[in-house]
PDB file of C-alpha atoms and ligand atoms in Angstrom:
ATOM      1  CA  UNK S   1     133.644 -47.493 180.910  1.00 88.00           C
ATOM      2  CA  UNK S   2     133.410 -49.088 177.458  1.00 93.00           C
ATOM      3  CA  UNK S   3     133.188 -46.741 174.479  1.00 94.00           C
ATOM      4  CA  UNK S   4     132.308 -47.497 170.870  1.00 95.00           C
ATOM      5  CA  UNK S   5     132.571 -44.695 168.309  1.00 94.00           C
ATOM      6  CA  UNK S   6     131.146 -45.705 164.927  1.00 94.00           C
ATOM      7  CA  UNK S   7     132.114 -44.506 161.458  1.00 95.00           C
ATOM      8  CA  UNK S   8     129.022 -42.237 161.462  1.00 93.00           C
ATOM      9  CA  UNK S   9     130.466 -40.667 164.661  1.00 93.00           C
ATOM     10  CA  UNK S  10     127.723 -41.936 166.952  1.00 92.00           C
ATOM     11  CA  UNK S  11     129.027 -42.786 170.380  1.00 93.00           C
ATOM     12  CA  UNK S  12     127.879 -45.711 172.486  1.00 94.00           C
ATOM     13  CA  UNK S  13     128.887 -45.928 176.119  1.00 92.00           C
ATOM     14  CA  UNK S  14     128.732 -48.496 178.924  1.00 94.00           C
ATOM     15  CA  UNK S  15     126.670 -51.626 178.377  1.00 95.00           C
ATOM     16  CA  UNK S  16     125.604 -50.669 174.816  1.00 96.00           C
ATOM     17  CA  UNK S  17     129.233 -50.176 173.865  1.00 95.00           C
ATOM     18  CA  UNK S  18     130.314 -53.378 175.580  1.00 95.00           C
ATOM     19  CA  UNK S  19     127.807 -55.411 173.552  1.00 95.00           C
ATOM     20  CA  UNK S  20     128.895 -53.758 170.314  1.00 96.00           C
ATOM     21  CA  UNK S  21     132.576 -54.308 171.184  1.00 96.00           C
ATOM     22  CA  UNK S  22     131.961 -58.028 171.508  1.00 95.00           C
ATOM     23  CA  UNK S  23     131.024 -58.133 167.789  1.00 94.00           C
ATOM     24  CA  UNK S  24     133.329 -55.440 166.471  1.00 94.00           C
ATOM     25  CA  UNK S  25     136.721 -54.351 167.798  1.00 96.00           C
ATOM     26  CA  UNK S  26     140.269 -53.780 166.568  1.00 97.00           C
ATOM     27  CA  UNK S  27     141.963 -56.527 168.602  1.00 96.00           C
ATOM     28  CA  UNK S  28     142.494 -58.645 165.487  1.00 96.00           C
ATOM     29  CA  UNK S  29     144.908 -56.053 164.076  1.00 97.00           C
ATOM     30  CA  UNK S  30     147.283 -56.054 167.064  1.00 96.00           C
ATOM     31  CA  UNK S  31     150.883 -57.049 166.298  1.00 93.00           C
ATOM     32  CA  UNK S  32     152.142 -57.905 169.765  1.00 92.00           C
ATOM     33  CA  UNK S  33     153.518 -54.985 171.750  1.00 94.00           C
ATOM     34  CA  UNK S  34     154.187 -52.914 168.629  1.00 97.00           C
ATOM     35  CA  UNK S  35     150.480 -52.077 168.442  1.00 97.00           C
ATOM     36  CA  UNK S  36     148.141 -51.809 165.461  1.00 97.00           C
ATOM     37  CA  UNK S  37     150.439 -51.216 162.491  1.00 98.00           C
ATOM     38  CA  UNK S  38     148.255 -52.349 159.629  1.00 98.00           C
ATOM     39  CA  UNK S  39     144.560 -52.755 158.841  1.00 98.00           C
ATOM     40  CA  UNK S  40     142.704 -53.882 155.751  1.00 98.00           C
ATOM     41  CA  UNK S  41     141.089 -51.672 153.110  1.00 98.00           C
ATOM     42  CA  UNK S  42     137.569 -52.126 154.549  1.00 98.00           C
ATOM     43  CA  UNK S  43     138.649 -50.993 158.028  1.00 98.00           C
ATOM     44  CA  UNK S  44     140.509 -48.017 156.550  1.00 98.00           C
ATOM     45  CA  UNK S  45     137.396 -47.039 154.579  1.00 98.00           C
ATOM     46  CA  UNK S  46     135.486 -46.846 157.862  1.00 98.00           C
ATOM     47  CA  UNK S  47     138.094 -44.407 159.149  1.00 98.00           C
ATOM     48  CA  UNK S  48     137.682 -42.375 155.967  1.00 98.00           C
ATOM     49  CA  UNK S  49     133.876 -42.288 156.377  1.00 98.00           C
ATOM     50  CA  UNK S  50     134.412 -41.015 159.908  1.00 97.00           C
ATOM     51  CA  UNK S  51     136.847 -38.360 158.680  1.00 97.00           C
ATOM     52  CA  UNK S  52     134.557 -37.208 155.891  1.00 97.00           C
ATOM     53  CA  UNK S  53     131.632 -36.781 158.276  1.00 96.00           C
ATOM     54  CA  UNK S  54     133.901 -35.022 160.793  1.00 94.00           C
ATOM     55  CA  UNK S  55     134.784 -32.213 158.402  1.00 94.00           C
ATOM     56  CA  UNK S  56     132.050 -32.085 155.786  1.00 95.00           C
ATOM     57  CA  UNK S  57     129.028 -32.475 158.110  1.00 93.00           C
ATOM     58  CA  UNK S  58     129.762 -32.029 161.828  1.00 91.00           C
ATOM     59  CA  UNK S  59     132.739 -29.701 161.285  1.00 91.00           C
ATOM     60  CA  UNK S  60     131.297 -27.887 158.295  1.00 92.00           C
ATOM     61  CA  UNK S  61     131.604 -24.473 159.977  1.00 93.00           C
ATOM     62  CA  UNK S  62     134.998 -25.138 161.530  1.00 91.00           C
ATOM     63  CA  UNK S  63     138.035 -23.120 160.434  1.00 90.00           C
ATOM     64  CA  UNK S  64     140.800 -25.351 161.701  1.00 88.00           C
ATOM     65  CA  UNK S  65     141.776 -28.752 163.095  1.00 88.00           C
ATOM     66  CA  UNK S  66     143.952 -28.120 166.164  1.00 92.00           C
ATOM     67  CA  UNK S  67     146.480 -26.470 163.858  1.00 96.00           C
ATOM     68  CA  UNK S  68     147.133 -23.687 166.354  1.00 95.00           C
ATOM     69  CA  UNK S  69     147.617 -26.230 169.127  1.00 95.00           C
ATOM     70  CA  UNK S  70     150.131 -28.085 166.937  1.00 97.00           C
ATOM     71  CA  UNK S  71     151.907 -24.810 166.128  1.00 97.00           C
ATOM     72  CA  UNK S  72     152.365 -24.093 169.843  1.00 97.00           C
ATOM     73  CA  UNK S  73     153.518 -27.656 170.550  1.00 98.00           C
ATOM     74  CA  UNK S  74     156.112 -27.213 167.777  1.00 98.00           C
ATOM     75  CA  UNK S  75     157.398 -24.063 169.513  1.00 98.00           C
ATOM     76  CA  UNK S  76     155.788 -21.911 166.806  1.00 96.00           C
ATOM     77  CA  UNK S  77     158.074 -23.689 164.293  1.00 97.00           C
ATOM     78  CA  UNK S  78     160.861 -21.334 165.411  1.00 96.00           C
ATOM     79  CA  UNK S  79     163.621 -23.863 164.600  1.00 97.00           C
ATOM     80  CA  UNK S  80     162.557 -23.600 160.962  1.00 97.00           C
ATOM     81  CA  UNK S  81     162.526 -19.802 160.838  1.00 94.00           C
ATOM     82  CA  UNK S  82     164.391 -18.392 157.847  1.00 92.00           C
ATOM     83  CA  UNK S  83     164.887 -21.758 156.130  1.00 96.00           C
ATOM     84  CA  UNK S  84     164.199 -22.011 152.389  1.00 95.00           C
ATOM     85  CA  UNK S  85     162.841 -25.080 150.673  1.00 97.00           C
ATOM     86  CA  UNK S  86     162.598 -25.709 146.966  1.00 97.00           C
ATOM     87  CA  UNK S  87     159.389 -27.613 147.591  1.00 98.00           C
ATOM     88  CA  UNK S  88     157.260 -28.940 150.430  1.00 98.00           C
ATOM     89  CA  UNK S  89     154.477 -31.469 150.815  1.00 98.00           C
ATOM     90  CA  UNK S  90     151.893 -31.973 153.536  1.00 98.00           C
ATOM     91  CA  UNK S  91     150.828 -35.606 153.654  1.00 98.00           C
ATOM     92  CA  UNK S  92     147.271 -36.055 154.974  1.00 98.00           C
ATOM     93  CA  UNK S  93     146.746 -32.287 154.863  1.00 98.00           C
ATOM     94  CA  UNK S  94     143.057 -32.198 155.891  1.00 98.00           C
ATOM     95  CA  UNK S  95     140.910 -29.188 154.892  1.00 97.00           C
ATOM     96  CA  UNK S  96     142.983 -26.607 156.756  1.00 97.00           C
ATOM     97  CA  UNK S  97     146.683 -27.670 156.622  1.00 97.00           C
ATOM     98  CA  UNK S  98     149.652 -26.994 158.893  1.00 98.00           C
ATOM     99  CA  UNK S  99     151.769 -25.838 155.963  1.00 97.00           C
ATOM    100  CA  UNK S 100     150.118 -22.425 156.079  1.00 95.00           C
ATOM    101  CA  UNK S 101     151.773 -21.980 159.511  1.00 95.00           C
ATOM    102  CA  UNK S 102     155.144 -23.481 158.557  1.00 96.00           C
ATOM    103  CA  UNK S 103     155.072 -21.324 155.417  1.00 94.00           C
ATOM    104  CA  UNK S 104     154.801 -18.277 157.670  1.00 91.00           C
ATOM    105  CA  UNK S 105     158.349 -18.686 158.985  1.00 93.00           C
ATOM    106  CA  UNK S 106     160.009 -20.348 155.977  1.00 94.00           C
ATOM    107  CA  UNK S 107     160.124 -19.943 152.224  1.00 93.00           C
ATOM    108  CA  UNK S 108     158.616 -22.860 150.354  1.00 95.00           C
ATOM    109  CA  UNK S 109     158.880 -22.732 146.560  1.00 95.00           C
ATOM    110  CA  UNK S 110     156.386 -25.305 145.314  1.00 97.00           C
ATOM    111  CA  UNK S 111     153.651 -26.475 147.681  1.00 97.00           C
ATOM    112  CA  UNK S 112     151.985 -29.876 147.373  1.00 98.00           C
ATOM    113  CA  UNK S 113     149.057 -31.113 149.449  1.00 98.00           C
ATOM    114  CA  UNK S 114     148.029 -34.767 149.544  1.00 98.00           C
ATOM    115  CA  UNK S 115     144.950 -36.350 151.087  1.00 98.00           C
ATOM    116  CA  UNK S 116     142.568 -39.115 149.983  1.00 98.00           C
ATOM    117  CA  UNK S 117     139.655 -36.737 150.695  1.00 98.00           C
ATOM    118  CA  UNK S 118     141.208 -33.615 149.199  1.00 98.00           C
ATOM    119  CA  UNK S 119     138.713 -33.179 146.343  1.00 98.00           C
ATOM    120  CA  UNK S 120     135.868 -33.311 148.882  1.00 98.00           C
ATOM    121  CA  UNK S 121     137.672 -30.910 151.223  1.00 98.00           C
ATOM    122  CA  UNK S 122     137.907 -28.377 148.392  1.00 97.00           C
ATOM    123  CA  UNK S 123     134.143 -27.987 148.865  1.00 96.00           C
ATOM    124  CA  UNK S 124     134.456 -27.198 152.592  1.00 97.00           C
ATOM    125  CA  UNK S 125     133.346 -23.568 153.176  1.00 95.00           C
ATOM    126  CA  UNK S 126     136.607 -22.764 154.986  1.00 95.00           C
ATOM    127  CA  UNK S 127     139.038 -24.976 153.088  1.00 97.00           C
ATOM    128  CA  UNK S 128     142.369 -23.137 153.215  1.00 96.00           C
ATOM    129  CA  UNK S 129     143.445 -24.005 149.680  1.00 96.00           C
ATOM    130  CA  UNK S 130     140.279 -23.321 147.723  1.00 94.00           C
ATOM    131  CA  UNK S 131     140.901 -22.860 144.014  1.00 92.00           C
ATOM    132  CA  UNK S 132     144.466 -24.135 144.416  1.00 93.00           C
ATOM    133  CA  UNK S 133     145.547 -21.001 146.308  1.00 94.00           C
ATOM    134  CA  UNK S 134     146.597 -20.749 149.935  1.00 93.00           C
ATOM    135  CA  UNK S 135     147.016 -17.609 152.025  1.00 88.00           C
ATOM    136  CA  UNK S 136     150.192 -17.671 154.064  1.00 87.00           C
ATOM    137  CA  UNK S 137     150.893 -15.007 156.665  1.00 80.00           C
ATOM    138  CA  UNK S 138     154.617 -14.492 156.328  1.00 74.00           C
ATOM    139  CA  UNK S 139     156.524 -13.461 159.387  1.00 70.00           C
ATOM    140  CA  UNK S 140     160.051 -14.188 158.257  1.00 66.00           C
ATOM    141  CA  UNK S 141     162.075 -11.399 159.792  1.00 64.00           C
ATOM    142  CA  UNK S 142     160.146  -8.717 161.621  1.00 63.00           C
ATOM    143  CA  UNK S 143     157.088  -8.912 163.812  1.00 68.00           C
ATOM    144  CA  UNK S 144     154.944  -7.753 160.944  1.00 70.00           C
ATOM    145  CA  UNK S 145     152.811 -10.356 159.198  1.00 73.00           C
ATOM    146  CA  UNK S 146     152.495 -10.121 155.428  1.00 74.00           C
ATOM    147  CA  UNK S 147     149.751 -12.068 153.691  1.00 79.00           C
ATOM    148  CA  UNK S 148     150.956 -13.859 150.590  1.00 82.00           C
ATOM    149  CA  UNK S 149     148.913 -15.978 148.229  1.00 88.00           C
ATOM    150  CA  UNK S 150     150.682 -19.153 147.132  1.00 91.00           C
ATOM    151  CA  UNK S 151     149.653 -21.633 144.482  1.00 95.00           C
ATOM    152  CA  UNK S 152     149.327 -25.181 145.690  1.00 97.00           C
ATOM    153  CA  UNK S 153     149.085 -28.469 143.847  1.00 98.00           C
ATOM    154  CA  UNK S 154     146.545 -30.894 145.238  1.00 98.00           C
ATOM    155  CA  UNK S 155     147.024 -34.657 145.079  1.00 98.00           C
ATOM    156  CA  UNK S 156     144.082 -36.943 145.765  1.00 98.00           C
ATOM    157  CA  UNK S 157     145.198 -40.256 147.259  1.00 98.00           C
ATOM    158  CA  UNK S 158     146.800 -42.039 150.162  1.00 98.00           C
ATOM    159  CA  UNK S 159     150.432 -41.866 151.196  1.00 98.00           C
ATOM    160  CA  UNK S 160     150.806 -45.606 150.736  1.00 98.00           C
ATOM    161  CA  UNK S 161     149.643 -45.397 147.069  1.00 98.00           C
ATOM    162  CA  UNK S 162     151.435 -42.148 146.206  1.00 98.00           C
ATOM    163  CA  UNK S 163     153.535 -42.704 143.065  1.00 98.00           C
ATOM    164  CA  UNK S 164     156.057 -40.015 142.231  1.00 98.00           C
ATOM    165  CA  UNK S 165     159.615 -39.542 141.048  1.00 97.00           C
ATOM    166  CA  UNK S 166     159.714 -36.200 142.868  1.00 97.00           C
ATOM    167  CA  UNK S 167     161.841 -35.613 145.958  1.00 98.00           C
ATOM    168  CA  UNK S 168     160.720 -33.126 148.586  1.00 98.00           C
ATOM    169  CA  UNK S 169     162.844 -30.857 150.823  1.00 98.00           C
ATOM    170  CA  UNK S 170     160.106 -30.408 153.395  1.00 98.00           C
ATOM    171  CA  UNK S 171     157.617 -33.087 154.463  1.00 98.00           C
ATOM    172  CA  UNK S 172     154.807 -32.603 156.976  1.00 98.00           C
ATOM    173  CA  UNK S 173     153.030 -35.564 158.574  1.00 98.00           C
ATOM    174  CA  UNK S 174     151.024 -34.178 161.453  1.00 98.00           C
ATOM    175  CA  UNK S 175     148.234 -36.113 163.125  1.00 97.00           C
ATOM    176  CA  UNK S 176     147.877 -38.486 160.180  1.00 98.00           C
ATOM    177  CA  UNK S 177     149.597 -41.780 161.027  1.00 98.00           C
ATOM    178  CA  UNK S 178     146.780 -43.022 163.269  1.00 96.00           C
ATOM    179  CA  UNK S 179     144.344 -42.569 160.351  1.00 97.00           C
ATOM    180  CA  UNK S 180     146.397 -44.523 157.785  1.00 98.00           C
ATOM    181  CA  UNK S 181     146.299 -48.135 156.627  1.00 98.00           C
ATOM    182  CA  UNK S 182     149.889 -49.329 156.881  1.00 98.00           C
ATOM    183  CA  UNK S 183     152.577 -47.772 159.074  1.00 98.00           C
ATOM    184  CA  UNK S 184     155.563 -49.486 157.426  1.00 98.00           C
ATOM    185  CA  UNK S 185     154.365 -48.395 153.973  1.00 98.00           C
ATOM    186  CA  UNK S 186     153.959 -44.823 155.237  1.00 98.00           C
ATOM    187  CA  UNK S 187     157.483 -44.770 156.716  1.00 98.00           C
ATOM    188  CA  UNK S 188     158.903 -46.184 153.471  1.00 98.00           C
ATOM    189  CA  UNK S 189     157.059 -43.610 151.341  1.00 98.00           C
ATOM    190  CA  UNK S 190     158.326 -40.758 153.504  1.00 98.00           C
ATOM    191  CA  UNK S 191     161.892 -42.017 152.999  1.00 98.00           C
ATOM    192  CA  UNK S 192     161.360 -42.559 149.259  1.00 98.00           C
ATOM    193  CA  UNK S 193     160.159 -39.014 148.628  1.00 98.00           C
ATOM    194  CA  UNK S 194     162.658 -37.277 150.945  1.00 98.00           C
ATOM    195  CA  UNK S 195     165.379 -35.307 149.151  1.00 98.00           C
ATOM    196  CA  UNK S 196     168.883 -35.495 150.683  1.00 98.00           C
ATOM    197  CA  UNK S 197     168.854 -33.354 153.846  1.00 98.00           C
ATOM    198  CA  UNK S 198     165.047 -33.041 153.771  1.00 98.00           C
ATOM    199  CA  UNK S 199     163.243 -31.767 156.852  1.00 98.00           C
ATOM    200  CA  UNK S 200     160.437 -33.848 158.367  1.00 98.00           C
ATOM    201  CA  UNK S 201     157.820 -32.239 160.593  1.00 98.00           C
ATOM    202  CA  UNK S 202     156.025 -35.057 162.379  1.00 98.00           C
ATOM    203  CA  UNK S 203     153.469 -35.358 165.166  1.00 98.00           C
ATOM    204  CA  UNK S 204     151.352 -38.210 166.438  1.00 98.00           C
ATOM    205  CA  UNK S 205     150.207 -40.067 169.515  1.00 96.00           C
ATOM    206  CA  UNK S 206     152.476 -42.316 171.526  1.00 96.00           C
ATOM    207  CA  UNK S 207     150.711 -45.485 172.681  1.00 95.00           C
ATOM    208  CA  UNK S 208     151.918 -48.023 175.190  1.00 94.00           C
ATOM    209  CA  UNK S 209     151.755 -51.308 173.276  1.00 93.00           C
ATOM    210  CA  UNK S 210     151.820 -53.400 176.453  1.00 93.00           C
ATOM    211  CA  UNK S 211     148.370 -52.158 177.431  1.00 91.00           C
ATOM    212  CA  UNK S 212     146.741 -52.068 174.015  1.00 92.00           C
ATOM    213  CA  UNK S 213     145.070 -55.458 174.414  1.00 91.00           C
ATOM    214  CA  UNK S 214     143.220 -54.096 177.424  1.00 90.00           C
ATOM    215  CA  UNK S 215     142.459 -50.781 175.735  1.00 91.00           C
ATOM    216  CA  UNK S 216     141.085 -52.336 172.546  1.00 94.00           C
ATOM    217  CA  UNK S 217     138.742 -54.629 174.486  1.00 94.00           C
ATOM    218  CA  UNK S 218     137.104 -51.525 175.877  1.00 93.00           C
ATOM    219  CA  UNK S 219     137.432 -48.977 173.081  1.00 93.00           C
ATOM    220  CA  UNK S 220     136.562 -48.828 169.414  1.00 95.00           C
ATOM    221  CA  UNK S 221     137.230 -45.608 167.577  1.00 94.00           C
ATOM    222  CA  UNK S 222     136.346 -45.879 163.882  1.00 96.00           C
ATOM    223  CA  UNK S 223     138.327 -42.795 162.923  1.00 95.00           C
ATOM    224  CA  UNK S 224     141.633 -43.759 164.527  1.00 95.00           C
ATOM    225  CA  UNK S 225     142.463 -47.369 163.711  1.00 97.00           C
ATOM    226  CA  UNK S 226     146.272 -47.285 163.853  1.00 97.00           C
ATOM    227  CA  UNK S 227     147.786 -47.295 167.332  1.00 96.00           C
ATOM    228  CA  UNK S 228     151.544 -47.625 167.542  1.00 96.00           C
ATOM    229  CA  UNK S 229     153.779 -48.190 170.493  1.00 97.00           C
ATOM    230  CA  UNK S 230     156.099 -45.269 171.242  1.00 97.00           C
ATOM    231  CA  UNK S 231     159.123 -47.395 170.248  1.00 98.00           C
ATOM    232  CA  UNK S 232     157.844 -47.782 166.661  1.00 98.00           C
ATOM    233  CA  UNK S 233     157.822 -44.022 166.175  1.00 98.00           C
ATOM    234  CA  UNK S 234     161.048 -43.391 168.097  1.00 98.00           C
ATOM    235  CA  UNK S 235     162.940 -46.091 166.167  1.00 98.00           C
ATOM    236  CA  UNK S 236     161.914 -44.660 162.798  1.00 98.00           C
ATOM    237  CA  UNK S 237     162.820 -41.119 163.813  1.00 98.00           C
ATOM    238  CA  UNK S 238     166.147 -42.023 165.451  1.00 98.00           C
ATOM    239  CA  UNK S 239     167.259 -44.230 162.556  1.00 98.00           C
ATOM    240  CA  UNK S 240     166.632 -41.818 159.685  1.00 98.00           C
ATOM    241  CA  UNK S 241     166.456 -38.279 161.078  1.00 98.00           C
ATOM    242  CA  UNK S 242     168.761 -35.918 162.975  1.00 98.00           C
ATOM    243  CA  UNK S 243     166.690 -34.212 165.641  1.00 98.00           C
ATOM    244  CA  UNK S 244     166.151 -30.447 165.336  1.00 98.00           C
ATOM    245  CA  UNK S 245     163.196 -30.223 167.725  1.00 98.00           C
ATOM    246  CA  UNK S 246     161.383 -32.672 169.975  1.00 98.00           C
ATOM    247  CA  UNK S 247     158.700 -32.223 172.555  1.00 98.00           C
ATOM    248  CA  UNK S 248     156.369 -34.711 174.171  1.00 98.00           C
ATOM    249  CA  UNK S 249     153.017 -33.244 175.133  1.00 97.00           C
ATOM    250  CA  UNK S 250     150.592 -34.800 177.578  1.00 93.00           C
ATOM    251  CA  UNK S 251     146.942 -34.128 176.891  1.00 87.00           C
ATOM    252  CA  UNK S 252     143.933 -34.736 179.041  1.00 83.00           C
ATOM    253  CA  UNK S 253     141.232 -36.794 177.368  1.00 80.00           C
ATOM    254  CA  UNK S 254     137.883 -35.165 176.782  1.00 74.00           C
ATOM    255  CA  UNK S 255     134.701 -37.190 176.952  1.00 69.00           C
ATOM    256  CA  UNK S 256     132.546 -36.548 173.927  1.00 62.00           C
ATOM    257  CA  UNK S 257     135.638 -36.181 171.759  1.00 63.00           C
ATOM    258  CA  UNK S 258     137.479 -39.049 170.116  1.00 63.00           C
ATOM    259  CA  UNK S 259     140.424 -38.479 172.480  1.00 68.00           C
ATOM    260  CA  UNK S 260     138.449 -39.915 175.372  1.00 74.00           C
ATOM    261  CA  UNK S 261     141.505 -40.941 177.381  1.00 80.00           C
ATOM    262  CA  UNK S 262     144.609 -39.025 178.478  1.00 86.00           C
ATOM    263  CA  UNK S 263     147.405 -39.413 175.974  1.00 88.00           C
ATOM    264  CA  UNK S 264     150.951 -38.417 175.047  1.00 95.00           C
ATOM    265  CA  UNK S 265     151.945 -37.082 171.645  1.00 96.00           C
ATOM    266  CA  UNK S 266     155.355 -36.388 170.166  1.00 98.00           C
ATOM    267  CA  UNK S 267     156.161 -33.234 168.193  1.00 98.00           C
ATOM    268  CA  UNK S 268     159.299 -33.772 166.179  1.00 98.00           C
ATOM    269  CA  UNK S 269     161.279 -31.941 163.531  1.00 98.00           C
ATOM    270  CA  UNK S 270     164.256 -33.730 162.017  1.00 98.00           C
ATOM    271  CA  UNK S 271     166.697 -33.518 159.152  1.00 98.00           C
ATOM    272  CA  UNK S 272     167.181 -36.591 156.950  1.00 98.00           C
ATOM    273  CA  UNK S 273     170.407 -38.434 157.715  1.00 98.00           C
ATOM    274  CA  UNK S 274     172.615 -39.525 154.807  1.00 93.00           C
ATOM    275  CA  UNK S 275     171.787 -43.073 153.665  1.00 80.00           C
TER     276      UNK S 275
HETATM  277  C1  SAM I 301     142.969 -35.622 161.655  1.00 90.28           C
HETATM  278  S1  SAM I 301     143.177 -35.227 159.979  1.00 90.28           S
HETATM  279  C2  SAM I 301     144.604 -34.178 160.098  1.00 90.28           C
HETATM  280  C3  SAM I 301     144.738 -33.243 158.940  1.00 90.28           C
HETATM  281  C4  SAM I 301     145.968 -32.323 158.984  1.00 90.28           C
HETATM  282  N1  SAM I 301     147.189 -33.079 159.047  1.00 90.28           N
HETATM  283  C5  SAM I 301     145.863 -31.375 160.144  1.00 90.28           C
HETATM  284  O1  SAM I 301     146.582 -31.550 161.144  1.00 90.28           O
HETATM  285  O2  SAM I 301     145.070 -30.427 160.048  1.00 90.28           O
HETATM  286  C6  SAM I 301     143.853 -36.713 159.251  1.00 90.28           C
HETATM  287  C7  SAM I 301     143.863 -36.696 157.734  1.00 90.28           C
HETATM  288  O3  SAM I 301     144.600 -37.817 157.280  1.00 90.28           O
HETATM  289  C8  SAM I 301     143.984 -38.266 156.088  1.00 90.28           C
HETATM  290  N2  SAM I 301     144.384 -39.665 155.827  1.00 90.28           N
HETATM  291  C9  SAM I 301     143.851 -40.798 156.300  1.00 90.28           C
HETATM  292  N3  SAM I 301     144.490 -41.868 155.799  1.00 90.28           N
HETATM  293  C10 SAM I 301     145.458 -41.393 154.990  1.00 90.28           C
HETATM  294  C11 SAM I 301     146.438 -42.018 154.181  1.00 90.28           C
HETATM  295  N4  SAM I 301     146.560 -43.337 154.136  1.00 90.28           N
HETATM  296  N5  SAM I 301     147.252 -41.218 153.460  1.00 90.28           N
HETATM  297  C12 SAM I 301     147.131 -39.867 153.523  1.00 90.28           C
HETATM  298  N6  SAM I 301     146.231 -39.233 154.289  1.00 90.28           N
HETATM  299  C13 SAM I 301     145.394 -39.981 155.011  1.00 90.28           C
HETATM  300  C14 SAM I 301     142.517 -38.102 156.363  1.00 90.28           C
HETATM  301  O4  SAM I 301     141.744 -38.113 155.174  1.00 90.28           O
HETATM  302  C15 SAM I 301     142.488 -36.773 157.107  1.00 90.28           C
HETATM  303  O5  SAM I 301     142.288 -35.698 156.235  1.00 90.28           O
END
């Protein structure tokens, strides 16, 4: 069945979707079997409209964005337990962040959060970093959780446009790539801001580039424009990072959600290789 999900989150199905897909689809962005690696500013803005409505209207009373699911898929971040980082950044942090979970098993000195919508998210009733403070439930050694309030620095902007001289010991990029504008620019920025020996915590969907032509004829999902073949992700990770943790999770699609079809996602933690 054809599905068209617009930037205002309305969903068309069947014949209505098929007609809409004839005028508007993402096939033009396909780069062979590698998938959709880059879109233009206007297409990215549609994804941002979708994202804004997701959290500030439809998800206004939500407390989290699958962050507990991600935590489980990362094995509760156990491989990171006890590690100390001078600083850490979550790229595309959303309103709720995954850093509050990672911070529970590690020590992170300075915390930075970056998202193009971050100033808007600060107004979300359950934003986890309201007023530049984030509660982290520390569980470093014992089974007892200790709440700790950490200051965070918020950065409004996209990864691709992020200008900084700073290097980060810990970088999180979880469920963000498929929302971005330019995969190569994102990879390059992650490498540019990584301190020697930095740890990357990464998760995103694996697509099969061979079938994307068929998929994109039948599906438009305003909020998730980037769709990369598994090899694009695996090549980047294998080339620049030493694996500390890797798990591939298969998820069943849920009609009515944007993940309409079954999909695979990779959960990966790696340490930066020497250049
Ligand atoms: C699905 S949310 C995930 C948020 C968070 N990582 C989490 O797991 O809770 C994707 C986020 O990526 C942000 N985003 C989209 N394009 C981006 C870009 N080019 N650079 C940085 N963040 C981006 C969106 O604004 C949105 O907040």
